[in-house]
Amino acid sequence: MQEPAITPDLIASHGLSPDEYERILEIIGREPSFTELGIFSAMWNEHCSYKSSKKWLRTLPTEGPQVICGPGENAGVVDIGDGQAVIFKMESHNHPSYIEPYQGAATGVGGILRDVFTMGARPIAAMNSLSFGEVDHPKTKRLVHGVVEGVGGYGNCFGVPTVGGEVRFHPAYNGNCLVNAFAAGLADADKIFYSAASGVGMPVVYLGAKTGRDGVGGATMASAEFDETIEEKRPTVQVGDPFTEKRLMEATLELMQTGAVISIQDMGAAGLTCSAVEMGDKGELGVRLDLEKVPCRENAMTAYEMMLSESQERMLMVLRPEKEAEAKAVFDKWDLDFAIVGETIAEDRFLIMHNNECKADLPLSKLSSTAPEYDRPWVETPAAEPLSDVPGIDAVDGLKALLASPNYASKQWVYEQYDTMVMADTVRTPGLGAGIVRVHGTEKSLAFTSDVTPRYVKANPFEGGKQAVAEAYRNLTAVGALPLATTDNLNFGNPEKPEIMGQFVGAIKGIGAAVAALDVPIVSGNVSLYNETDGTGILPTPTICAVGIIPTPDQAITDTVREGHVALLVGETTGHLGQSALLAEVFNREDGDAPHVDLDAEKRNGDFIRANHAQIRACTDLSDGGLAMAAFEMAEAGGTGVHLDMDDTPTLFGEDQARYLIACNFDQGEWLMVEAQKAGVTLTSVGKFVGDTVKFGSAEAPLAELSAIFRTSFSEQLG
């Protein structure tokens, strides 16, 4: 088959700039073959190389005594004591999900699960963070249905509980939805598997499903803006099979018990290319591949297609040769492909052969660790204008407006489509704050949460970045968990625009400050840029997922409120309404500054909650919708009314940070008041849980009426 001529148009279609192509010519001293161009395109695109973000990612705190392995591997690894570790990561599948919502979301779940079990961990929990356009946009309903069905379809069949997440709607996502998938698994801390190859002449083994043409060029597509040609990109979306993935996991974990594995890598973005290059580069070795040995499910596949296919449910491994028969027997048993497709070599070469013909011969190290790195120009986001007057509103009317919005209504229509109880270790399911999963066979549980408030980040990237971490920290604390570490999914628009790059830089600085102050280092993550359509970017959305530990069941705060509990507010209230949910939903305004995040207060108040967990019956953090929304959600979950002493708009709906609402008995409240004074924590009695109405000052409505709005609004608008 005649390979196409290398033309400027072909180079541009591979996402390479003229300067980058000149750099390729300098590196190899000749014009690349078509396959070599594809390999450079895959390894140097934004999705794989992080060329616009590397400089800033290096500033994030990634270490701590609890961290076994930080960023750079398939997932982060954190010590949870007793010789065990939790392995977790979040990744985006934004562009594929907008083009083909079901398969885009499904393969996003599949990819993140492989990242976890590739390291030797059995997945125990999944979450997702989903952002869609405005509800009445013609594409939104189809995207919501496709994505939710894709997430549930893959996760449910694979058999991992979905224990948390978030769903938001905003016009900025009309042309580019966000699908961020998280997975966590458990492993023995001394049995973690890494991706660095070692040893010369070691067999490189292909594992799992066969290679097809689905997903060819997917990583390059994910590193570009959308335009009117979006439908033409449908073939770059992968197709997933969760039942094959389940078999692949079981075979992989069994294989790891044999001692056959030197190194192992998931075939994710850029497939065979990226997995082989990363394994070789980390081990300072070269790799030779013989593509005629690659198991294919389609006829006459070219070297270019095989190297860039993103077919799912595949792994690459460097094998101890003496264990070959034993390893192959495991994969034969699980009816999966096992093929030796190459070997490690001493030279710094990435040598691709196909039917004895050389299709690529490149210096391997130049493809990965010496990929282009840019210091993009950036401008700081201008300070927000002061918030103009916000009219007072009847407190119950304000609450009803929030409860009727799909942003704040119950998401049970979504999470009821997910299996939340499979494996039988889920303690707390979605809809009640952080999800909790028991560590089987121990007293411990792990808590998981996903958080970001994009409108804060747009108004003030630094404070918005801090707030995403702080809210995740509070959500874990509110269930009694000690926050351990975080993973991030940094979703932004086009980094070549200085104002977008400024959002990214500001958010990174804020995230860095918060994870340092709260001792929750970033141990893994993902950057998704170019989330734009026809030049219009998304809201900056740096999603933070955090993991915490609850050492024993009696340290969990998982009760619900009951009649007679007092309501205590932890933290200072000034009534900050800038960028608030009330402002957006009632007044259709997004103005003012994001709330300031006092990290010392976050730490102090969080420590107070955990230290006094025995006196607290129920707890929630205050975020969107402020005190009014927090009080309603606690009352609704417990089936008990709530009466608060105030009815003014700033106090009820302000979104000041570092705050929690506590429910407890009167005598426990007295105890907490004394302890709060000793700890320098502001603790205020704001009302009680009683009766069957929600009453703010003189404004009142039946709990049943408000609950009906809360429970039905989402499904009525999107179901």
XYZ file of C-alpha atoms in Angstrom:
719
model
C 0.000 0.000 0.000
C 1.393 3.369 -1.051
C 1.980 5.666 1.928
C 0.784 9.262 1.512
C 3.311 12.008 0.800
C 4.262 14.194 3.771
C 2.704 17.576 2.974
C 2.060 20.675 5.113
C -1.646 19.761 5.189
C -0.881 16.226 6.384
C 1.449 17.586 9.076
C -1.218 20.043 10.250
C -3.881 17.317 10.284
C -1.651 15.430 12.743
C -1.729 18.366 15.157
C 1.939 19.266 14.595
C 3.017 22.867 14.124
C 5.579 23.814 11.437
C 8.141 24.413 14.210
C 7.481 20.977 15.690
C 7.895 19.365 12.274
C 11.226 21.172 11.830
C 12.261 19.766 15.213
C 11.390 16.254 13.993
C 13.584 16.775 10.917
C 16.467 17.881 13.156
C 16.063 14.845 15.437
C 15.985 12.167 12.727
C 17.939 13.988 9.987
C 15.442 13.074 7.261
C 11.796 13.200 6.319
C 9.700 10.852 8.509
C 7.690 7.993 7.087
C 3.901 8.199 7.399
C 3.999 5.820 10.390
C 6.769 7.861 12.028
C 4.741 11.047 11.542
C 1.825 9.333 13.271
C 4.050 8.213 16.142
C 5.436 11.725 16.685
C 1.914 13.137 16.434
C 0.684 10.730 19.098
C 3.554 11.264 21.508
C 3.806 15.025 21.062
C 0.139 15.943 21.231
C -1.178 17.752 24.275
C -3.053 14.707 25.574
C 0.082 12.554 25.891
C 2.956 15.029 26.306
C 1.400 17.724 28.570
C 3.537 20.167 26.580
C 1.552 23.258 27.676
C 1.079 22.232 31.300
C 4.262 20.393 32.367
C 5.989 23.522 33.617
C 3.127 24.309 35.993
C 2.317 20.743 37.030
C 5.829 20.451 38.460
C 4.923 23.126 41.034
C 2.211 20.995 42.646
C 2.984 19.328 46.010
C 3.078 15.579 45.306
C 4.921 14.105 48.289
C 4.165 13.183 51.879
C 4.787 10.340 54.315
C 1.548 8.714 53.117
C 2.565 8.803 49.427
C 4.106 5.608 48.024
C 4.000 6.731 44.381
C 3.077 10.151 43.024
C 2.414 11.364 39.467
C 4.125 9.662 36.532
C 2.711 6.163 36.788
C -0.679 4.843 35.714
C -2.161 5.956 39.053
C -1.088 7.349 42.420
C -0.416 5.054 45.385
C -1.121 6.028 49.008
C -0.398 4.072 52.200
C -3.476 3.258 54.316
C -1.654 1.228 56.982
C -1.486 -2.496 57.735
C 0.594 -3.097 54.609
C -2.194 -1.894 52.314
C -2.375 0.882 49.735
C -5.127 2.685 47.853
C -4.375 3.326 44.166
C -6.441 5.992 42.386
C -6.642 8.427 39.496
C -9.074 10.571 37.511
C -9.001 11.057 33.732
C -11.082 12.838 31.120
C -12.932 11.467 28.127
C -14.454 14.789 27.094
C -14.077 14.984 23.332
C -15.044 11.333 22.654
C -18.134 11.695 24.868
C -19.361 14.747 22.977
C -18.948 12.965 19.633
C -20.360 9.579 20.736
C -21.731 9.899 24.299
C -22.348 6.251 25.167
C -19.041 4.812 23.950
C -17.085 7.930 24.931
C -18.243 7.673 28.539
C -18.048 3.870 28.661
C -14.452 3.751 27.431
C -13.553 6.557 29.828
C -14.653 4.297 32.679
C -12.829 1.322 31.136
C -9.598 3.274 30.728
C -9.478 4.530 34.296
C -10.219 1.047 35.673
C -7.269 -0.331 33.667
C -5.006 2.387 35.077
C -5.806 1.018 38.531
C -5.593 -2.733 38.007
C -2.500 -2.370 35.818
C -0.697 -1.469 39.054
C -1.867 -4.626 40.796
C -4.929 -3.186 42.535
C -8.452 -4.600 42.512
C -10.864 -1.686 41.857
C -13.268 -1.004 44.746
C -14.893 2.320 43.827
C -15.684 4.595 40.901
C -16.927 8.182 40.629
C -17.562 10.618 37.813
C -17.810 14.367 37.326
C -20.062 15.385 34.439
C -20.588 18.859 32.938
C -23.239 19.547 30.297
C -24.659 22.561 28.468
C -27.890 24.339 29.354
C -30.851 22.036 29.856
C -32.890 23.306 26.891
C -29.988 23.145 24.415
C -30.917 20.700 21.609
C -27.949 18.392 22.320
C -28.013 18.328 26.112
C -30.667 15.686 26.762
C -29.116 13.237 24.278
C -25.669 13.782 25.785
C -26.923 13.316 29.358
C -28.730 10.082 28.488
C -25.830 8.690 26.444
C -23.150 9.547 28.987
C -25.081 8.293 32.025
C -25.967 5.058 30.206
C -22.322 4.656 29.124
C -20.960 5.164 32.636
C -23.529 2.775 34.110
C -23.332 0.264 31.282
C -19.583 -0.199 31.628
C -19.204 0.116 35.392
C -22.215 -2.078 36.204
C -21.127 -4.879 33.862
C -17.527 -4.711 35.073
C -18.725 -4.898 38.671
C -17.393 -1.852 40.518
C -19.639 0.381 42.668
C -20.121 4.015 41.656
C -20.126 5.807 45.016
C -20.070 9.511 44.199
C -19.691 12.292 41.692
C -21.319 15.457 40.449
C -23.440 16.703 37.539
C -23.626 20.344 36.451
C -25.197 22.384 33.658
C -24.016 25.676 32.149
C -24.201 27.256 28.678
C -20.376 27.227 28.491
C -20.519 23.423 28.014
C -23.053 23.562 25.139
C -20.401 22.660 22.571
C -18.096 20.553 24.731
C -19.362 18.378 27.593
C -16.944 17.108 30.233
C -16.774 13.466 31.325
C -14.201 12.933 34.085
C -13.935 9.356 35.392
C -12.318 8.286 38.690
C -11.406 4.831 39.971
C -9.738 3.559 43.129
C -8.426 0.125 44.013
C -6.694 -1.759 46.821
C -3.372 -3.587 46.752
C -0.686 -4.800 49.122
C 1.779 -1.950 49.518
C 4.723 -4.241 48.694
C 3.073 -5.670 45.556
C 2.643 -2.609 43.353
C 3.472 -3.022 39.655
C 5.170 -0.234 37.716
C 5.684 0.527 34.034
C 9.472 0.971 33.694
C 10.956 -1.777 31.518
C 14.208 -3.418 32.633
C 16.616 -5.907 31.113
C 17.815 -6.166 27.508
C 16.313 -8.808 25.224
C 13.220 -9.219 27.374
C 9.993 -10.217 25.586
C 7.414 -7.459 25.026
C 3.997 -9.093 25.331
C 0.630 -7.932 24.023
C -2.296 -8.871 26.303
C -6.074 -8.708 26.102
C -8.416 -7.925 23.218
C -7.570 -7.752 19.523
C -6.593 -4.518 17.748
C -9.066 -2.841 15.402
C -9.329 0.491 13.650
C -11.446 2.142 16.352
C -9.865 5.128 18.024
C -7.096 5.661 15.427
C -5.930 9.222 16.050
C -8.036 9.602 19.187
C -5.326 11.277 21.255
C -4.673 13.830 18.515
C -8.410 14.514 18.242
C -8.534 15.062 22.024
C -5.835 17.738 21.674
C -7.733 19.973 19.256
C -10.709 22.300 19.347
C -14.024 21.289 17.805
C -15.566 22.954 14.753
C -18.225 22.155 12.144
C -16.309 18.996 11.110
C -17.091 17.311 14.433
C -19.187 14.501 12.904
C -16.199 13.447 10.799
C -14.320 12.642 14.024
C -16.730 9.838 15.054
C -14.349 7.037 13.908
C -11.733 8.293 16.403
C -13.963 7.205 19.314
C -13.136 3.803 20.803
C -15.634 1.004 21.459
C -15.583 -0.743 24.840
C -16.476 -4.215 26.096
C -16.772 -4.376 29.896
C -17.007 -8.173 29.988
C -13.669 -8.474 28.191
C -12.232 -5.922 30.621
C -13.455 -7.952 33.588
C -11.655 -11.015 32.210
C -8.583 -8.891 31.488
C -8.494 -7.700 35.103
C -8.813 -11.186 36.535
C -6.147 -12.511 34.150
C -3.804 -9.612 34.906
C -4.126 -9.947 38.687
C -3.605 -13.715 38.385
C -0.605 -13.169 36.117
C 0.937 -10.852 38.703
C 0.888 -13.687 41.238
C 3.165 -15.791 38.992
C 6.173 -13.460 39.221
C 6.250 -13.185 35.416
C 5.759 -9.412 35.190
C 8.799 -7.115 34.937
C 6.708 -4.088 33.952
C 3.196 -3.495 32.679
C 1.358 -0.622 31.053
C -2.237 -0.013 30.029
C -2.779 0.727 26.331
C -4.727 3.967 26.622
C -4.261 7.135 24.594
C -2.202 6.445 21.441
C -2.408 2.716 22.162
C 0.606 0.606 21.295
C 2.758 3.670 20.592
C 2.385 5.377 23.940
C 2.537 2.219 26.071
C 5.711 0.924 24.382
C 7.472 4.300 24.394
C 6.663 5.006 28.052
C 7.853 1.583 29.207
C 11.095 1.921 27.255
C 11.735 5.519 28.229
C 11.218 4.939 31.961
C 13.616 1.989 31.814
C 16.132 3.846 29.576
C 15.812 1.103 26.975
C 14.830 0.791 23.346
C 11.956 -1.315 22.014
C 11.547 -3.354 18.850
C 8.041 -4.339 17.746
C 7.102 -6.855 15.034
C 3.609 -5.793 14.044
C 2.695 -8.914 12.099
C 2.532 -10.620 15.523
C -0.061 -8.146 16.894
C -3.486 -9.844 17.211
C -5.842 -7.952 14.879
C -9.579 -8.241 14.400
C -9.617 -6.458 11.017
C -7.936 -7.396 7.756
C -4.977 -5.654 6.138
C -4.307 -3.234 8.982
C -1.350 -0.973 8.260
C 1.530 -0.250 10.619
C 0.158 3.280 11.049
C -3.269 1.945 12.105
C -1.848 -0.654 14.479
C 0.461 1.846 16.187
C -2.272 4.475 16.670
C -5.341 2.323 17.301
C -6.995 2.947 20.662
C -8.935 -0.318 20.741
C -9.896 -1.016 24.332
C -9.098 -3.739 26.883
C -5.414 -4.097 25.938
C -2.147 -4.097 27.919
C 1.547 -4.269 27.153
C 3.972 -6.133 29.396
C 7.662 -6.894 29.667
C 7.928 -10.540 30.682
C 10.466 -12.722 32.463
C 11.240 -15.149 29.607
C 11.431 -18.225 31.817
C 7.811 -17.585 32.879
C 6.403 -17.370 29.348
C 4.506 -20.676 29.348
C 3.029 -20.045 32.792
C 1.937 -16.532 31.803
C 0.435 -17.656 28.506
C -1.556 -20.369 30.272
C -3.236 -17.725 32.457
C -4.391 -15.711 29.434
C -5.447 -18.820 27.522
C -7.604 -19.785 30.506
C -9.361 -16.407 30.398
C -9.746 -16.643 26.584
C -7.630 -13.535 25.934
C -4.847 -12.850 23.473
C -1.274 -13.333 24.627
C 1.343 -12.591 21.971
C 5.055 -11.818 22.106
C 5.247 -8.848 19.739
C 8.777 -7.590 20.321
C 11.670 -7.191 22.737
C 13.601 -4.624 24.708
C 16.893 -3.515 23.134
C 19.942 -1.718 24.496
C 19.965 1.062 21.870
C 17.854 4.204 22.209
C 15.601 3.136 19.329
C 11.927 2.625 18.680
C 12.092 0.125 15.833
C 8.799 -0.839 14.176
C 8.885 -3.759 11.736
C 5.963 -5.094 9.694
C 6.449 -8.196 7.562
C 10.242 -7.655 7.597
C 9.835 -4.075 6.389
C 11.016 -1.197 8.599
C 8.084 1.187 9.144
C 9.703 3.367 11.814
C 13.171 3.750 13.310
C 13.243 6.596 15.810
C 15.270 7.613 18.895
C 12.856 6.448 21.608
C 13.891 8.953 24.278
C 13.089 11.864 21.948
C 9.475 10.711 21.718
C 8.632 10.932 25.402
C 10.764 12.756 27.932
C 12.158 15.244 25.400
C 8.808 16.040 23.771
C 8.201 19.769 23.220
C 7.571 21.797 26.340
C 6.060 25.251 26.106
C 6.065 28.198 28.447
C 2.815 29.589 27.062
C 2.227 33.317 27.459
C -0.424 34.010 30.080
C -2.245 36.952 31.561
C -3.687 37.064 35.031
C -7.474 36.992 35.223
C -8.605 40.555 36.036
C -9.955 41.111 39.536
C -13.728 40.776 39.641
C -15.828 43.912 39.901
C -17.399 44.362 43.343
C -20.816 42.738 43.635
C -23.659 45.178 43.110
C -26.662 45.026 45.418
C -28.526 41.732 45.568
C -32.239 42.216 46.303
C -33.610 40.416 49.319
C -35.818 37.438 48.498
C -38.341 35.393 50.424
C -36.162 32.677 51.939
C -38.423 29.769 50.973
C -38.847 31.103 47.415
C -35.058 31.274 47.117
C -34.717 27.682 48.326
C -37.420 26.494 45.907
C -35.538 28.077 42.995
C -32.405 26.117 43.917
C -34.280 22.849 44.458
C -35.942 23.177 41.032
C -32.639 23.703 39.235
C -31.028 20.556 37.755
C -27.760 21.847 39.203
C -29.003 21.466 42.792
C -31.967 19.095 42.592
C -31.429 15.486 43.652
C -29.453 13.496 41.065
C -31.104 10.197 41.969
C -32.234 9.759 38.319
C -28.516 9.591 37.486
C -27.109 7.472 40.271
C -30.014 5.014 40.328
C -28.700 3.884 36.933
C -25.374 2.984 38.540
C -24.739 -0.128 40.609
C -23.686 1.404 43.924
C -23.709 -1.756 46.057
C -21.861 -4.388 43.996
C -19.070 -6.064 46.040
C -21.243 -5.434 49.157
C -18.766 -3.089 50.846
C -20.467 0.249 50.110
C -21.348 2.026 53.362
C -22.652 5.261 51.843
C -24.129 5.641 48.365
C -24.296 8.782 46.181
C -26.544 11.661 47.188
C -25.504 11.992 50.835
C -22.040 13.568 50.568
C -18.818 11.599 50.269
C -19.133 7.935 49.291
C -17.748 5.360 51.724
C -16.474 1.842 51.004
C -15.261 -0.673 53.587
C -11.755 -2.060 53.244
C -12.830 -5.682 53.210
C -11.651 -7.765 56.137
C -10.527 -4.764 58.213
C -12.045 -2.114 60.484
C -11.130 0.623 57.988
C -13.220 2.404 55.398
C -12.216 4.756 52.585
C -14.188 7.869 51.680
C -14.274 9.441 48.210
C -15.471 12.787 46.849
C -15.266 14.899 43.679
C -15.557 18.690 43.744
C -15.109 21.941 41.829
C -17.145 25.137 41.426
C -16.305 26.342 37.888
C -17.952 29.756 38.220
C -15.608 30.509 41.134
C -12.601 29.485 39.039
C -13.640 31.718 36.150
C -14.087 34.731 38.441
C -10.920 34.100 40.439
C -8.788 31.125 39.351
C -6.564 31.244 42.443
C -9.403 31.244 44.981
C -11.421 28.846 42.808
C -8.531 26.381 42.716
C -8.173 26.611 46.490
C -11.915 26.179 46.951
C -12.087 22.966 44.906
C -9.498 21.362 47.209
C -11.076 22.836 50.346
C -14.549 21.569 49.465
C -13.205 18.074 48.809
C -11.401 18.245 52.174
C -14.650 19.302 53.889
C -16.741 16.602 52.229
C -14.394 13.926 53.566
C -14.214 15.537 56.996
C -18.026 15.734 57.202
C -18.227 11.916 57.202
C -15.422 11.610 59.758
C -12.649 10.745 57.303
C -9.076 11.983 57.540
C -8.222 13.326 54.038
C -5.133 11.545 52.667
C -4.447 12.707 49.122
C -5.969 14.018 45.904
C -6.052 13.511 42.153
C -6.999 16.235 39.698
C -8.583 16.538 36.274
C -7.730 19.966 34.885
C -10.266 20.850 32.163
C -9.631 24.139 30.329
C -9.994 25.761 26.918
C -7.285 26.612 24.391
C -3.932 27.166 26.189
C -2.629 29.187 23.233
C -4.943 32.005 24.374
C -3.127 33.950 27.130
C -6.327 34.513 29.116
C -7.088 30.753 29.146
C -3.507 29.931 30.102
C -3.871 32.536 32.852
C -6.883 30.657 34.222
C -4.837 27.459 34.220
C -1.851 29.040 35.980
C -4.042 30.738 38.596
C -5.936 27.537 39.338
C -2.708 25.517 39.650
C -1.333 28.064 42.119
C -4.537 27.876 44.164
C -4.634 24.077 44.110
C -0.964 23.944 45.105
C -1.490 26.275 48.058
C -4.486 24.290 49.293
C -3.065 20.773 48.989
C 0.046 21.944 50.863
C -1.906 23.620 53.671
C -4.360 20.736 54.062
C -1.759 17.952 53.620
C -3.544 16.278 50.697
C -0.828 15.998 48.013
C -1.726 15.481 44.353
C -0.622 11.912 43.554
C -2.010 11.521 40.024
C -4.080 13.388 37.508
C -4.909 14.444 33.995
C -4.927 17.637 31.945
C -7.602 18.185 29.286
C -7.067 21.301 27.174
C -8.625 22.639 23.974
C -12.141 22.159 25.348
C -13.544 24.700 22.906
C -15.990 24.723 20.026
C -15.853 27.433 17.347
C -13.597 29.472 19.624
C -15.872 29.350 22.681
C -14.265 27.700 25.692
C -15.776 25.883 28.649
C -15.744 27.273 32.162
C -12.354 26.442 33.704
C -13.105 23.178 35.526
C -10.210 21.799 37.612
C -11.975 18.822 39.196
C -10.477 17.595 42.470
C -11.085 14.053 43.745
C -9.976 13.335 47.285
C -9.601 10.112 49.240
C -9.789 9.856 53.018
C -9.599 7.117 55.625
C -11.974 6.256 58.478
C -9.865 4.030 60.766
C -12.782 2.380 62.628
C -16.574 2.350 62.158
C -17.162 4.416 65.317
C -15.215 7.316 63.801
C -17.615 7.625 60.861
C -20.225 10.403 60.937
C -23.006 8.739 58.971
C -26.223 9.145 60.975
C -29.118 11.307 59.811
C -30.856 14.034 61.790
C -33.829 13.236 63.978
C -36.516 15.198 65.787
C -35.052 17.396 68.502
C -31.494 17.702 67.248
C -29.969 21.161 67.531
C -28.387 22.776 64.460
C -24.890 24.180 65.013
C -22.911 26.145 62.431
C -19.112 25.791 62.391
C -17.205 28.711 60.855
C -17.550 32.430 60.199
C -20.476 33.790 58.189
C -20.201 37.154 56.415
C -22.860 36.459 53.775
C -20.715 36.258 50.620
C -23.078 36.262 47.620
C -20.570 36.865 44.800
C -20.744 34.028 42.201
C -23.290 32.267 44.429
C -25.817 29.646 43.376
C -28.640 31.979 44.435
C -27.288 34.762 42.224
C -27.095 32.418 39.223
C -30.400 30.573 39.640
C -32.696 33.369 40.904
C -31.218 36.512 39.355
C -29.461 34.965 36.308
C -26.280 36.793 37.338
C -22.667 35.616 37.490
C -20.893 38.570 38.990
C -18.803 39.492 41.979
C -15.724 37.695 43.255
C -15.397 34.078 44.335
C -15.434 33.623 48.116
C -12.065 33.850 49.859
C -10.741 30.537 51.185
C -8.949 30.822 54.544
C -6.843 27.652 54.536
C -5.914 28.003 58.215
C -9.616 28.093 59.088
C -10.295 25.105 56.816
C -7.643 23.072 58.640
C -8.677 24.222 62.112
C -12.396 23.605 61.552
C -11.777 20.245 59.871
C -9.571 19.091 62.732
C -12.309 20.161 65.181
C -14.974 18.073 63.406
C -12.831 14.940 63.342
C -11.608 15.354 66.930
C -15.207 15.587 68.196
C -16.868 13.038 65.903
C -18.328 11.152 68.887
C -20.504 14.160 69.779
C -21.817 14.706 66.231
C -24.816 12.772 64.913
C -24.882 14.216 61.375
C -22.751 16.720 59.510
C -22.501 18.382 56.105
C -20.247 21.017 54.676
C -21.682 24.296 53.395
C -21.116 24.990 49.700
C -23.551 25.883 46.877
C -26.680 27.440 48.337
C -25.068 28.090 51.693
C -26.812 27.453 55.005
C -30.303 27.212 53.479
C -29.372 24.391 51.114
C -27.302 22.538 53.731
C -30.093 22.691 56.325
C -32.698 21.507 53.798
C -30.558 18.583 52.586
C -29.910 17.390 56.144
C -33.596 17.718 57.048
C -34.738 15.975 53.848
C -32.350 13.045 54.356
C -33.662 12.568 57.901
C -37.327 13.153 57.092
C -37.512 15.864 59.747
C -38.319 19.555 59.473
C -35.818 22.290 60.270
C -36.342 25.696 61.829
C -33.558 28.254 61.492
C -33.534 31.500 63.431
C -32.755 33.798 60.475
C -34.397 34.691 57.171
C -32.058 37.275 55.615
C -30.667 36.446 52.169
C -26.898 36.845 52.814
C -26.903 34.726 55.976
C -28.996 31.942 54.459
C -27.588 31.837 50.919
C -24.073 33.275 51.302
C -21.291 30.889 50.325
C -18.569 31.697 52.863
C -16.068 28.846 53.056
C -14.683 26.662 55.896
C -18.180 25.996 57.261
C -20.098 22.912 58.400
C -23.598 22.322 59.718
C -23.794 19.882 62.631
C -26.812 18.071 64.085
C -26.568 16.666 67.624
C -28.364 16.323 70.934
C -28.613 19.395 73.175
C -26.075 18.085 75.717
C -23.652 17.193 72.921
C -24.092 20.726 71.606
C -23.098 22.148 74.980
C -19.974 19.956 74.977
C -19.072 21.095 71.442
C -19.462 24.768 72.402
C -16.846 24.342 75.132
C -14.471 22.411 72.861
C -14.877 24.945 70.057
C -13.871 27.778 72.346
C -10.734 25.856 73.382
C -9.867 25.179 69.719
C -10.457 28.754 68.560
C -13.341 27.605 66.339
C -16.459 29.702 65.744
C -19.530 27.614 66.646
C -23.032 29.117 66.590
C -26.455 27.702 67.391
C -28.677 28.490 64.389
C -31.838 26.475 65.050
C -33.165 22.963 65.447
C -34.495 19.996 63.535
C -38.151 19.663 64.438
C -41.636 19.174 63.016
C -42.510 18.696 59.363
C -41.822 22.135 57.888
C -38.777 24.065 56.700
C -38.887 27.420 58.427
C -36.391 30.254 57.945
C -37.363 33.054 60.327
C -41.005 33.732 59.414
C -40.878 32.067 55.962
C -42.183 28.509 56.025
C -43.131 25.609 53.723
C -43.988 21.927 54.259
C -40.931 19.666 54.034
C -42.951 17.277 51.845
C -43.606 20.017 49.268
C -39.946 21.015 49.091
C -38.846 17.381 49.035
C -41.096 16.704 46.027
C -39.499 19.588 44.119
C -36.016 18.356 45.076
C -36.705 14.719 44.133
C -38.522 15.236 40.815
C -37.039 18.352 39.150
C -34.047 16.642 37.554
C -35.946 13.728 36.028
C -38.794 15.988 34.853
C -36.362 18.169 32.928
C -33.877 15.544 31.734
C -35.238 12.064 32.396
